[in-house]
Amino acid sequence: MYKKWSFSVAKVATAFIRLSMRLKSSDVRPSAPLGSRILTSVDDIFKHNMWDHVQWTEEDKENARQKVQENSSVQLPLTEQGKFDTDACQYWDTFYQMHQDKFFKDRRWLFLEFPELLPSHAEDQATETLHAHQQKAALQHNEAAFQTSTFPGQDASFRILEVGCGVGNSVFPIVNNIKGTNSFLYCCDFSPRAIQLVKDHPDYHNSMCHAFVHDICEEMASFPFPQQSLDVILAVFVLSSIHPDRVQGVVNRLSACLKHGGIFLFRDYGKYDFSQLRFKKGRCLSENFYTRGDGTCVYYFTKAEIHDLFSKAGLEEVQNLEDRRLQVNRGKKVTMRRVWMQSKYRKPHSSP
């Protein structure tokens, strides 16, 4: 399968170097994050597993477009599509039953790309504004109106929510980095099995983390904290699993939980990622939306879609990047073009 969809090594490397020679050094090595390992020599291509900031030629783009057009030419009948939405929880629960906590690796890159997860970074940002007292007053008002007398993490000065936390591949890197900072992490998933695996982890502590089962697509489902009480919301490869028609409502509801000045951190699949090109005919549900063999679904975003998604929720763009990399299987000598989206959107400070 890899051979079928892999790109010619010499062709990829030669095209990249040819394009790099036409660009200024500042263009080839952007100051943006997302890595700084740049491929500059054909001989080096198999020295590392990943190359950053890969440039695509027009031919590369056209080849990807044709493959997507081909694998989406046959879509599943509407009568069969509904189960992938209504039974999504069941499919993911089965996934975690099969793989437990062995499928995904811990995301140790989180703090490099998302330093906003650290309260010290947020405090530095807060000193640049004149709205601290206003935020505090708004938070106190919302907490007073909350239906319960107490809630997990109510004494914390910095609160994070990770949606779609799975078995905790982001949870525990975060927990281990916020110890002793008066911070609190909420994490939710609609798979009861995944949440139980989080709670069974030896690093899980109720004093700094609250894991709970929650379906973010459910409009009436309540959170265990007040609105406008979160400093950070993290969604990593989560929104892509939701039916495209539901995503805007999800982002709207989540954004309402942010404090003024709070930030929404997002990372997910981008259009023309290698995994999109590998789908066979008959797995497409709608444009850029597919179902895998195990029943789980995935959507591939564009920058414009992401900007519209968060802007319509009332958030302001801080970052909206397309992360294009060349992933290398050094054993099989094949290369794969990966496309991920990484974005940060902030809730505006309330008017004076």
CSV table of C-alpha atoms in Angstrom, one decimal:
chain,number,residue,atom,x,y,z
A,1,MET,CA,0.0,0.0,0.0
A,2,TYR,CA,2.8,2.4,0.8
A,3,LYS,CA,4.4,1.7,-2.6
A,4,LYS,CA,1.1,2.5,-4.3
A,5,TRP,CA,0.8,6.0,-2.8
A,6,SER,CA,4.5,6.8,-2.1
A,7,PHE,CA,6.2,9.5,-4.1
A,8,SER,CA,9.4,9.1,-6.1
A,9,VAL,CA,12.3,9.9,-3.7
A,10,ALA,CA,14.5,11.4,-6.2
A,11,LYS,CA,11.6,13.4,-7.7
A,12,VAL,CA,10.5,14.8,-4.3
A,13,ALA,CA,14.0,15.7,-3.3
A,14,THR,CA,15.0,17.2,-6.6
A,15,ALA,CA,11.8,19.3,-6.9
A,16,PHE,CA,12.3,20.6,-3.4
A,17,ILE,CA,15.9,21.6,-3.9
A,18,ARG,CA,15.1,23.2,-7.3
A,19,LEU,CA,12.3,25.2,-5.6
A,20,SER,CA,14.5,26.1,-2.6
A,21,MET,CA,17.2,27.5,-4.9
A,22,ARG,CA,14.6,30.0,-6.3
A,23,LEU,CA,13.6,31.2,-2.9
A,24,LYS,CA,15.3,33.5,-0.5
A,25,SER,CA,16.8,31.8,2.6
A,26,SER,CA,14.1,33.5,4.7
A,27,ASP,CA,11.4,31.8,2.6
A,28,VAL,CA,13.1,28.4,2.9
A,29,ARG,CA,13.6,28.6,6.6
A,30,PRO,CA,10.5,30.5,7.9
A,31,SER,CA,10.6,32.0,11.4
A,32,ALA,CA,7.3,30.2,12.1
A,33,PRO,CA,7.3,27.2,14.5
A,34,LEU,CA,6.5,23.7,13.3
A,35,GLY,CA,10.1,22.5,13.1
A,36,SER,CA,13.2,23.7,11.4
A,37,ARG,CA,14.7,20.6,9.8
A,38,ILE,CA,14.9,21.6,6.1
A,39,LEU,CA,15.9,19.2,3.3
A,40,THR,CA,18.5,20.7,1.1
A,41,SER,CA,20.3,17.7,-0.4
A,42,VAL,CA,19.1,14.6,-2.1
A,43,ASP,CA,21.6,12.5,-0.3
A,44,ASP,CA,20.1,13.5,3.1
A,45,ILE,CA,16.5,12.4,2.5
A,46,PHE,CA,16.8,9.2,4.5
A,47,LYS,CA,18.8,10.6,7.4
A,48,HIS,CA,15.7,11.6,9.3
A,49,ASN,CA,12.1,10.5,9.6
A,50,MET,CA,10.6,13.9,9.0
A,51,TRP,CA,11.5,17.1,7.0
A,52,ASP,CA,9.8,20.4,7.8
A,53,HIS,CA,8.3,23.2,5.6
A,54,VAL,CA,8.3,21.2,2.4
A,55,GLN,CA,7.4,23.2,-0.7
A,56,TRP,CA,4.9,21.7,-3.2
A,57,THR,CA,5.3,22.2,-6.9
A,58,GLU,CA,2.2,22.8,-9.1
A,59,GLU,CA,2.6,19.2,-10.3
A,60,ASP,CA,2.5,17.9,-6.7
A,61,LYS,CA,-0.7,19.9,-6.1
A,62,GLU,CA,-2.3,18.6,-9.3
A,63,ASN,CA,-1.4,15.0,-8.5
A,64,ALA,CA,-3.0,15.3,-5.1
A,65,ARG,CA,-6.1,16.9,-6.5
A,66,GLN,CA,-6.5,14.1,-9.0
A,67,LYS,CA,-6.2,11.4,-6.4
A,68,VAL,CA,-8.8,13.1,-4.2
A,69,GLN,CA,-11.1,13.5,-7.1
A,70,GLU,CA,-10.7,9.8,-7.9
A,71,ASN,CA,-11.3,8.5,-4.4
A,72,SER,CA,-14.3,10.7,-3.8
A,73,SER,CA,-16.0,10.0,-7.1
A,74,VAL,CA,-18.0,7.2,-5.5
A,75,GLN,CA,-19.7,8.2,-2.2
A,76,LEU,CA,-21.6,6.0,0.2
A,77,PRO,CA,-25.4,6.2,-0.2
A,78,LEU,CA,-27.0,8.6,2.2
A,79,THR,CA,-29.0,5.7,3.7
A,80,GLU,CA,-25.7,4.2,4.9
A,81,GLN,CA,-24.0,7.4,6.1
A,82,GLY,CA,-26.2,8.1,9.1
A,83,LYS,CA,-24.7,5.3,11.2
A,84,PHE,CA,-21.2,6.9,11.2
A,85,ASP,CA,-22.7,9.9,12.9
A,86,THR,CA,-25.2,8.4,15.3
A,87,ASP,CA,-22.9,5.5,16.3
A,88,ALA,CA,-19.6,7.4,16.4
A,89,CYS,CA,-19.2,6.9,20.1
A,90,GLN,CA,-19.6,3.1,19.7
A,91,TYR,CA,-17.0,3.0,16.9
A,92,TRP,CA,-14.5,5.0,19.0
A,93,ASP,CA,-15.2,3.0,22.1
A,94,THR,CA,-14.5,-0.2,20.1
A,95,PHE,CA,-11.3,1.4,18.9
A,96,TYR,CA,-10.1,2.0,22.4
A,97,GLN,CA,-11.2,-1.4,23.5
A,98,MET,CA,-8.9,-2.9,20.8
A,99,HIS,CA,-5.9,-0.6,21.1
A,100,GLN,CA,-6.1,0.5,24.8
A,101,ASP,CA,-3.4,3.1,25.3
A,102,LYS,CA,-0.9,1.6,22.8
A,103,PHE,CA,-2.0,3.3,19.5
A,104,PHE,CA,-1.0,6.9,20.0
A,105,LYS,CA,2.2,8.3,21.4
A,106,ASP,CA,2.3,11.1,24.1
A,107,ARG,CA,2.5,14.5,22.5
A,108,ARG,CA,5.7,15.9,23.9
A,109,TRP,CA,5.8,18.5,21.2
A,110,LEU,CA,2.8,20.3,22.8
A,111,PHE,CA,4.7,23.0,24.7
A,112,LEU,CA,7.0,23.8,21.8
A,113,GLU,CA,4.0,24.6,19.5
A,114,PHE,CA,1.5,25.6,22.2
A,115,PRO,CA,3.4,27.5,25.0
A,116,GLU,CA,0.0,29.0,25.9
A,117,LEU,CA,-0.7,25.8,27.8
A,118,LEU,CA,1.7,26.9,30.5
A,119,PRO,CA,0.3,29.4,33.0
A,120,SER,CA,3.6,31.3,33.1
A,121,HIS,CA,3.2,32.2,29.4
A,122,ALA,CA,-0.4,33.3,30.0
A,123,GLU,CA,0.7,35.5,32.9
A,124,ASP,CA,3.2,37.2,30.6
A,125,GLN,CA,0.5,37.8,28.1
A,126,ALA,CA,-1.9,39.2,30.7
A,127,THR,CA,0.6,41.9,31.8
A,128,GLU,CA,0.2,43.4,28.3
A,129,THR,CA,-3.5,44.1,28.8
A,130,LEU,CA,-5.6,46.4,30.9
A,131,HIS,CA,-8.5,44.0,31.4
A,132,ALA,CA,-7.4,41.8,34.3
A,133,HIS,CA,-9.9,43.2,36.8
A,134,GLN,CA,-12.7,43.1,34.2
A,135,GLN,CA,-11.9,39.4,33.5
A,136,LYS,CA,-11.9,38.6,37.2
A,137,ALA,CA,-15.3,40.3,37.8
A,138,ALA,CA,-16.8,38.5,34.8
A,139,LEU,CA,-15.5,35.1,36.1
A,140,GLN,CA,-16.8,35.7,39.6
A,141,HIS,CA,-20.2,36.6,38.2
A,142,ASN,CA,-20.4,33.4,36.1
A,143,GLU,CA,-19.2,31.2,38.9
A,144,ALA,CA,-21.8,32.7,41.2
A,145,ALA,CA,-24.5,31.8,38.7
A,146,PHE,CA,-23.2,28.3,38.3
A,147,GLN,CA,-25.8,25.7,39.3
A,148,THR,CA,-23.7,23.9,41.9
A,149,SER,CA,-22.1,25.3,45.0
A,150,THR,CA,-18.7,23.9,44.0
A,151,PHE,CA,-17.0,22.5,40.9
A,152,PRO,CA,-13.7,20.8,40.2
A,153,GLY,CA,-10.8,23.2,39.8
A,154,GLN,CA,-12.8,26.2,41.2
A,155,ASP,CA,-9.8,27.4,43.2
A,156,ALA,CA,-7.4,27.2,40.3
A,157,SER,CA,-6.1,30.5,38.8
A,158,PHE,CA,-5.5,28.9,35.4
A,159,ARG,CA,-7.9,26.4,33.7
A,160,ILE,CA,-7.4,24.2,30.6
A,161,LEU,CA,-9.9,22.0,28.8
A,162,GLU,CA,-8.8,19.3,26.3
A,163,VAL,CA,-11.7,18.0,24.2
A,164,GLY,CA,-11.5,14.6,22.7
A,165,CYS,CA,-8.6,13.6,25.1
A,166,GLY,CA,-8.7,9.9,24.1
A,167,VAL,CA,-6.5,7.9,26.5
A,168,GLY,CA,-4.5,11.0,27.6
A,169,ASN,CA,-1.7,11.5,25.2
A,170,SER,CA,-1.9,15.2,25.8
A,171,VAL,CA,-3.3,15.0,29.3
A,172,PHE,CA,-0.3,13.6,31.0
A,173,PRO,CA,2.4,15.8,29.4
A,174,ILE,CA,0.2,18.7,30.5
A,175,VAL,CA,-0.4,17.4,34.0
A,176,ASN,CA,3.3,16.8,34.5
A,177,ASN,CA,4.1,20.4,33.4
A,178,ILE,CA,1.6,22.3,35.4
A,179,LYS,CA,2.3,20.7,38.8
A,180,GLY,CA,2.7,23.3,41.5
A,181,THR,CA,1.3,26.2,39.3
A,182,ASN,CA,-2.2,26.4,40.8
A,183,SER,CA,-3.5,25.2,37.4
A,184,PHE,CA,-6.2,22.7,36.6
A,185,LEU,CA,-6.9,20.5,33.6
A,186,TYR,CA,-10.3,19.3,32.4
A,187,CYS,CA,-10.3,16.6,29.8
A,188,CYS,CA,-13.3,14.9,28.1
A,189,ASP,CA,-14.1,12.3,25.5
A,190,PHE,CA,-17.3,10.6,24.5
A,191,SER,CA,-15.8,7.2,24.8
A,192,PRO,CA,-16.3,5.9,28.4
A,193,ARG,CA,-13.5,3.4,27.8
A,194,ALA,CA,-11.0,6.1,26.9
A,195,ILE,CA,-11.9,8.1,30.0
A,196,GLN,CA,-11.5,5.1,32.3
A,197,LEU,CA,-8.1,4.5,30.8
A,198,VAL,CA,-7.2,8.1,31.7
A,199,LYS,CA,-8.4,7.7,35.2
A,200,ASP,CA,-6.5,4.5,35.6
A,201,HIS,CA,-3.2,6.1,34.6
A,202,PRO,CA,-0.7,6.4,37.5
A,203,ASP,CA,-0.2,10.1,36.9
A,204,TYR,CA,-3.9,11.0,37.1
A,205,HIS,CA,-4.8,13.0,40.2
A,206,ASN,CA,-8.1,14.6,41.1
A,207,SER,CA,-6.3,17.5,42.7
A,208,MET,CA,-5.2,18.8,39.3
A,209,CYS,CA,-7.2,17.0,36.7
A,210,HIS,CA,-10.9,16.1,36.1
A,211,ALA,CA,-11.7,13.6,33.3
A,212,PHE,CA,-15.3,13.1,32.3
A,213,VAL,CA,-17.4,11.6,29.6
A,214,HIS,CA,-18.9,14.2,27.3
A,215,ASP,CA,-20.2,14.4,23.8
A,216,ILE,CA,-19.3,17.8,22.5
A,217,CYS,CA,-21.8,17.4,19.7
A,218,GLU,CA,-24.7,17.2,22.2
A,219,GLU,CA,-26.2,20.7,22.3
A,220,MET,CA,-27.8,20.4,25.8
A,221,ALA,CA,-24.9,18.6,27.5
A,222,SER,CA,-23.4,20.7,30.3
A,223,PHE,CA,-19.8,21.1,31.4
A,224,PRO,CA,-18.6,20.7,35.0
A,225,PHE,CA,-17.5,24.4,35.1
A,226,PRO,CA,-19.1,27.8,34.4
A,227,GLN,CA,-19.0,29.5,31.0
A,228,GLN,CA,-16.2,32.1,30.5
A,229,SER,CA,-14.0,30.2,33.1
A,230,LEU,CA,-11.3,28.7,30.8
A,231,ASP,CA,-8.0,30.1,29.9
A,232,VAL,CA,-7.2,27.5,27.2
A,233,ILE,CA,-9.1,25.0,25.1
A,234,LEU,CA,-7.1,22.4,23.3
A,235,ALA,CA,-8.4,20.3,20.3
A,236,VAL,CA,-5.8,18.1,18.7
A,237,PHE,CA,-7.1,15.8,15.9
A,238,VAL,CA,-10.6,16.0,17.3
A,239,LEU,CA,-12.8,18.3,15.2
A,240,SER,CA,-11.9,16.2,12.1
A,241,SER,CA,-13.7,13.2,13.5
A,242,ILE,CA,-17.0,15.2,13.7
A,243,HIS,CA,-19.5,15.5,10.8
A,244,PRO,CA,-18.8,18.8,9.0
A,245,ASP,CA,-22.4,20.0,9.6
A,246,ARG,CA,-21.9,19.8,13.3
A,247,VAL,CA,-18.4,21.4,13.7
A,248,GLN,CA,-19.5,25.1,13.8
A,249,GLY,CA,-22.0,24.4,16.6
A,250,VAL,CA,-19.3,22.6,18.5
A,251,VAL,CA,-16.8,25.5,18.2
A,252,ASN,CA,-19.5,28.0,19.1
A,253,ARG,CA,-20.3,26.2,22.3
A,254,LEU,CA,-16.7,25.6,23.3
A,255,SER,CA,-15.8,29.2,22.7
A,256,ALA,CA,-18.5,30.3,25.1
A,257,CYS,CA,-16.5,28.6,27.8
A,258,LEU,CA,-13.4,30.8,27.3
A,259,LYS,CA,-12.6,33.8,29.4
A,260,HIS,CA,-12.2,37.0,27.5
A,261,GLY,CA,-8.6,36.8,26.4
A,262,GLY,CA,-8.7,33.0,26.5
A,263,ILE,CA,-7.3,31.1,23.6
A,264,PHE,CA,-8.4,28.1,21.5
A,265,LEU,CA,-5.5,25.9,20.3
A,266,PHE,CA,-6.2,23.6,17.3
A,267,ARG,CA,-4.3,21.1,15.3
A,268,ASP,CA,-5.8,18.7,12.8
A,269,TYR,CA,-5.6,17.2,9.3
A,270,GLY,CA,-5.2,19.4,6.2
A,271,LYS,CA,-6.5,18.9,2.7
A,272,TYR,CA,-4.3,16.6,0.5
A,273,ASP,CA,-2.6,15.0,3.5
A,274,PHE,CA,-1.1,11.6,2.6
A,275,SER,CA,-3.8,9.8,4.6
A,276,GLN,CA,-6.5,11.4,2.4
A,277,LEU,CA,-4.9,10.3,-0.8
A,278,ARG,CA,-4.8,6.7,0.4
A,279,PHE,CA,-8.5,6.3,0.8
A,280,LYS,CA,-10.1,3.9,-1.7
A,281,LYS,CA,-13.3,4.6,-3.6
A,282,GLY,CA,-16.5,4.1,-1.6
A,283,ARG,CA,-15.1,5.5,1.7
A,284,CYS,CA,-16.1,9.1,1.0
A,285,LEU,CA,-19.1,10.5,2.8
A,286,SER,CA,-19.0,14.0,1.4
A,287,GLU,CA,-16.4,16.5,0.2
A,288,ASN,CA,-13.1,15.9,2.1
A,289,PHE,CA,-14.9,13.7,4.7
A,290,TYR,CA,-14.3,9.9,4.8
A,291,THR,CA,-15.0,6.9,7.0
A,292,ARG,CA,-12.2,4.5,7.8
A,293,GLY,CA,-12.5,0.7,7.9
A,294,ASP,CA,-13.2,0.7,11.6
A,295,GLY,CA,-16.1,3.1,11.3
A,296,THR,CA,-14.3,6.2,12.6
A,297,CYS,CA,-14.4,9.3,10.4
A,298,VAL,CA,-12.0,12.0,9.4
A,299,TYR,CA,-12.3,15.4,7.7
A,300,TYR,CA,-9.5,17.3,6.0
A,301,PHE,CA,-9.5,21.1,6.5
A,302,THR,CA,-8.3,24.1,4.6
A,303,LYS,CA,-7.0,27.4,6.1
A,304,ALA,CA,-10.0,29.3,4.8
A,305,GLU,CA,-12.4,26.9,6.4
A,306,ILE,CA,-10.6,27.1,9.8
A,307,HIS,CA,-10.6,30.9,9.7
A,308,ASP,CA,-14.3,31.0,9.0
A,309,LEU,CA,-15.0,28.4,11.7
A,310,PHE,CA,-13.4,30.3,14.5
A,311,SER,CA,-14.2,33.8,13.3
A,312,LYS,CA,-17.9,32.9,13.2
A,313,ALA,CA,-17.5,31.8,16.8
A,314,GLY,CA,-16.4,35.3,17.7
A,315,LEU,CA,-12.7,34.5,18.0
A,316,GLU,CA,-9.7,36.5,16.6
A,317,GLU,CA,-6.9,34.9,14.6
A,318,VAL,CA,-3.5,34.6,16.3
A,319,GLN,CA,-2.1,31.9,14.1
A,320,ASN,CA,-3.4,29.9,11.2
A,321,LEU,CA,-0.7,27.8,9.6
A,322,GLU,CA,-0.5,24.9,7.1
A,323,ASP,CA,2.1,22.5,8.3
A,324,ARG,CA,3.6,20.7,5.2
A,325,ARG,CA,6.1,18.0,6.0
A,326,LEU,CA,7.8,15.1,4.3
A,327,GLN,CA,7.5,11.9,6.3
A,328,VAL,CA,10.1,9.3,5.6
A,329,ASN,CA,9.9,5.5,6.1
A,330,ARG,CA,13.6,4.8,6.1
A,331,GLY,CA,13.2,1.0,6.2
A,332,LYS,CA,10.9,0.9,3.1
A,333,LYS,CA,12.6,3.9,1.4
A,334,VAL,CA,9.3,5.6,0.8
A,335,THR,CA,8.2,9.2,1.4
A,336,MET,CA,4.8,10.6,2.4
A,337,ARG,CA,3.6,14.2,2.1
A,338,ARG,CA,1.8,15.2,5.3
A,339,VAL,CA,-0.4,18.2,5.7
A,340,TRP,CA,-1.6,19.3,9.1
A,341,MET,CA,-3.3,22.5,10.2
A,342,GLN,CA,-2.2,24.4,13.3
A,343,SER,CA,-4.2,27.4,14.5
A,344,LYS,CA,-4.7,29.7,17.6
A,345,TYR,CA,-7.7,31.9,18.0
A,346,ARG,CA,-8.3,34.2,20.9
A,347,LYS,CA,-11.5,35.4,22.5
A,348,PRO,CA,-11.5,39.2,22.4
A,349,HIS,CA,-11.2,41.2,25.6
A,350,SER,CA,-14.5,42.7,26.6
A,351,SER,CA,-15.0,46.4,26.0
A,352,PRO,CA,-13.9,48.7,28.9
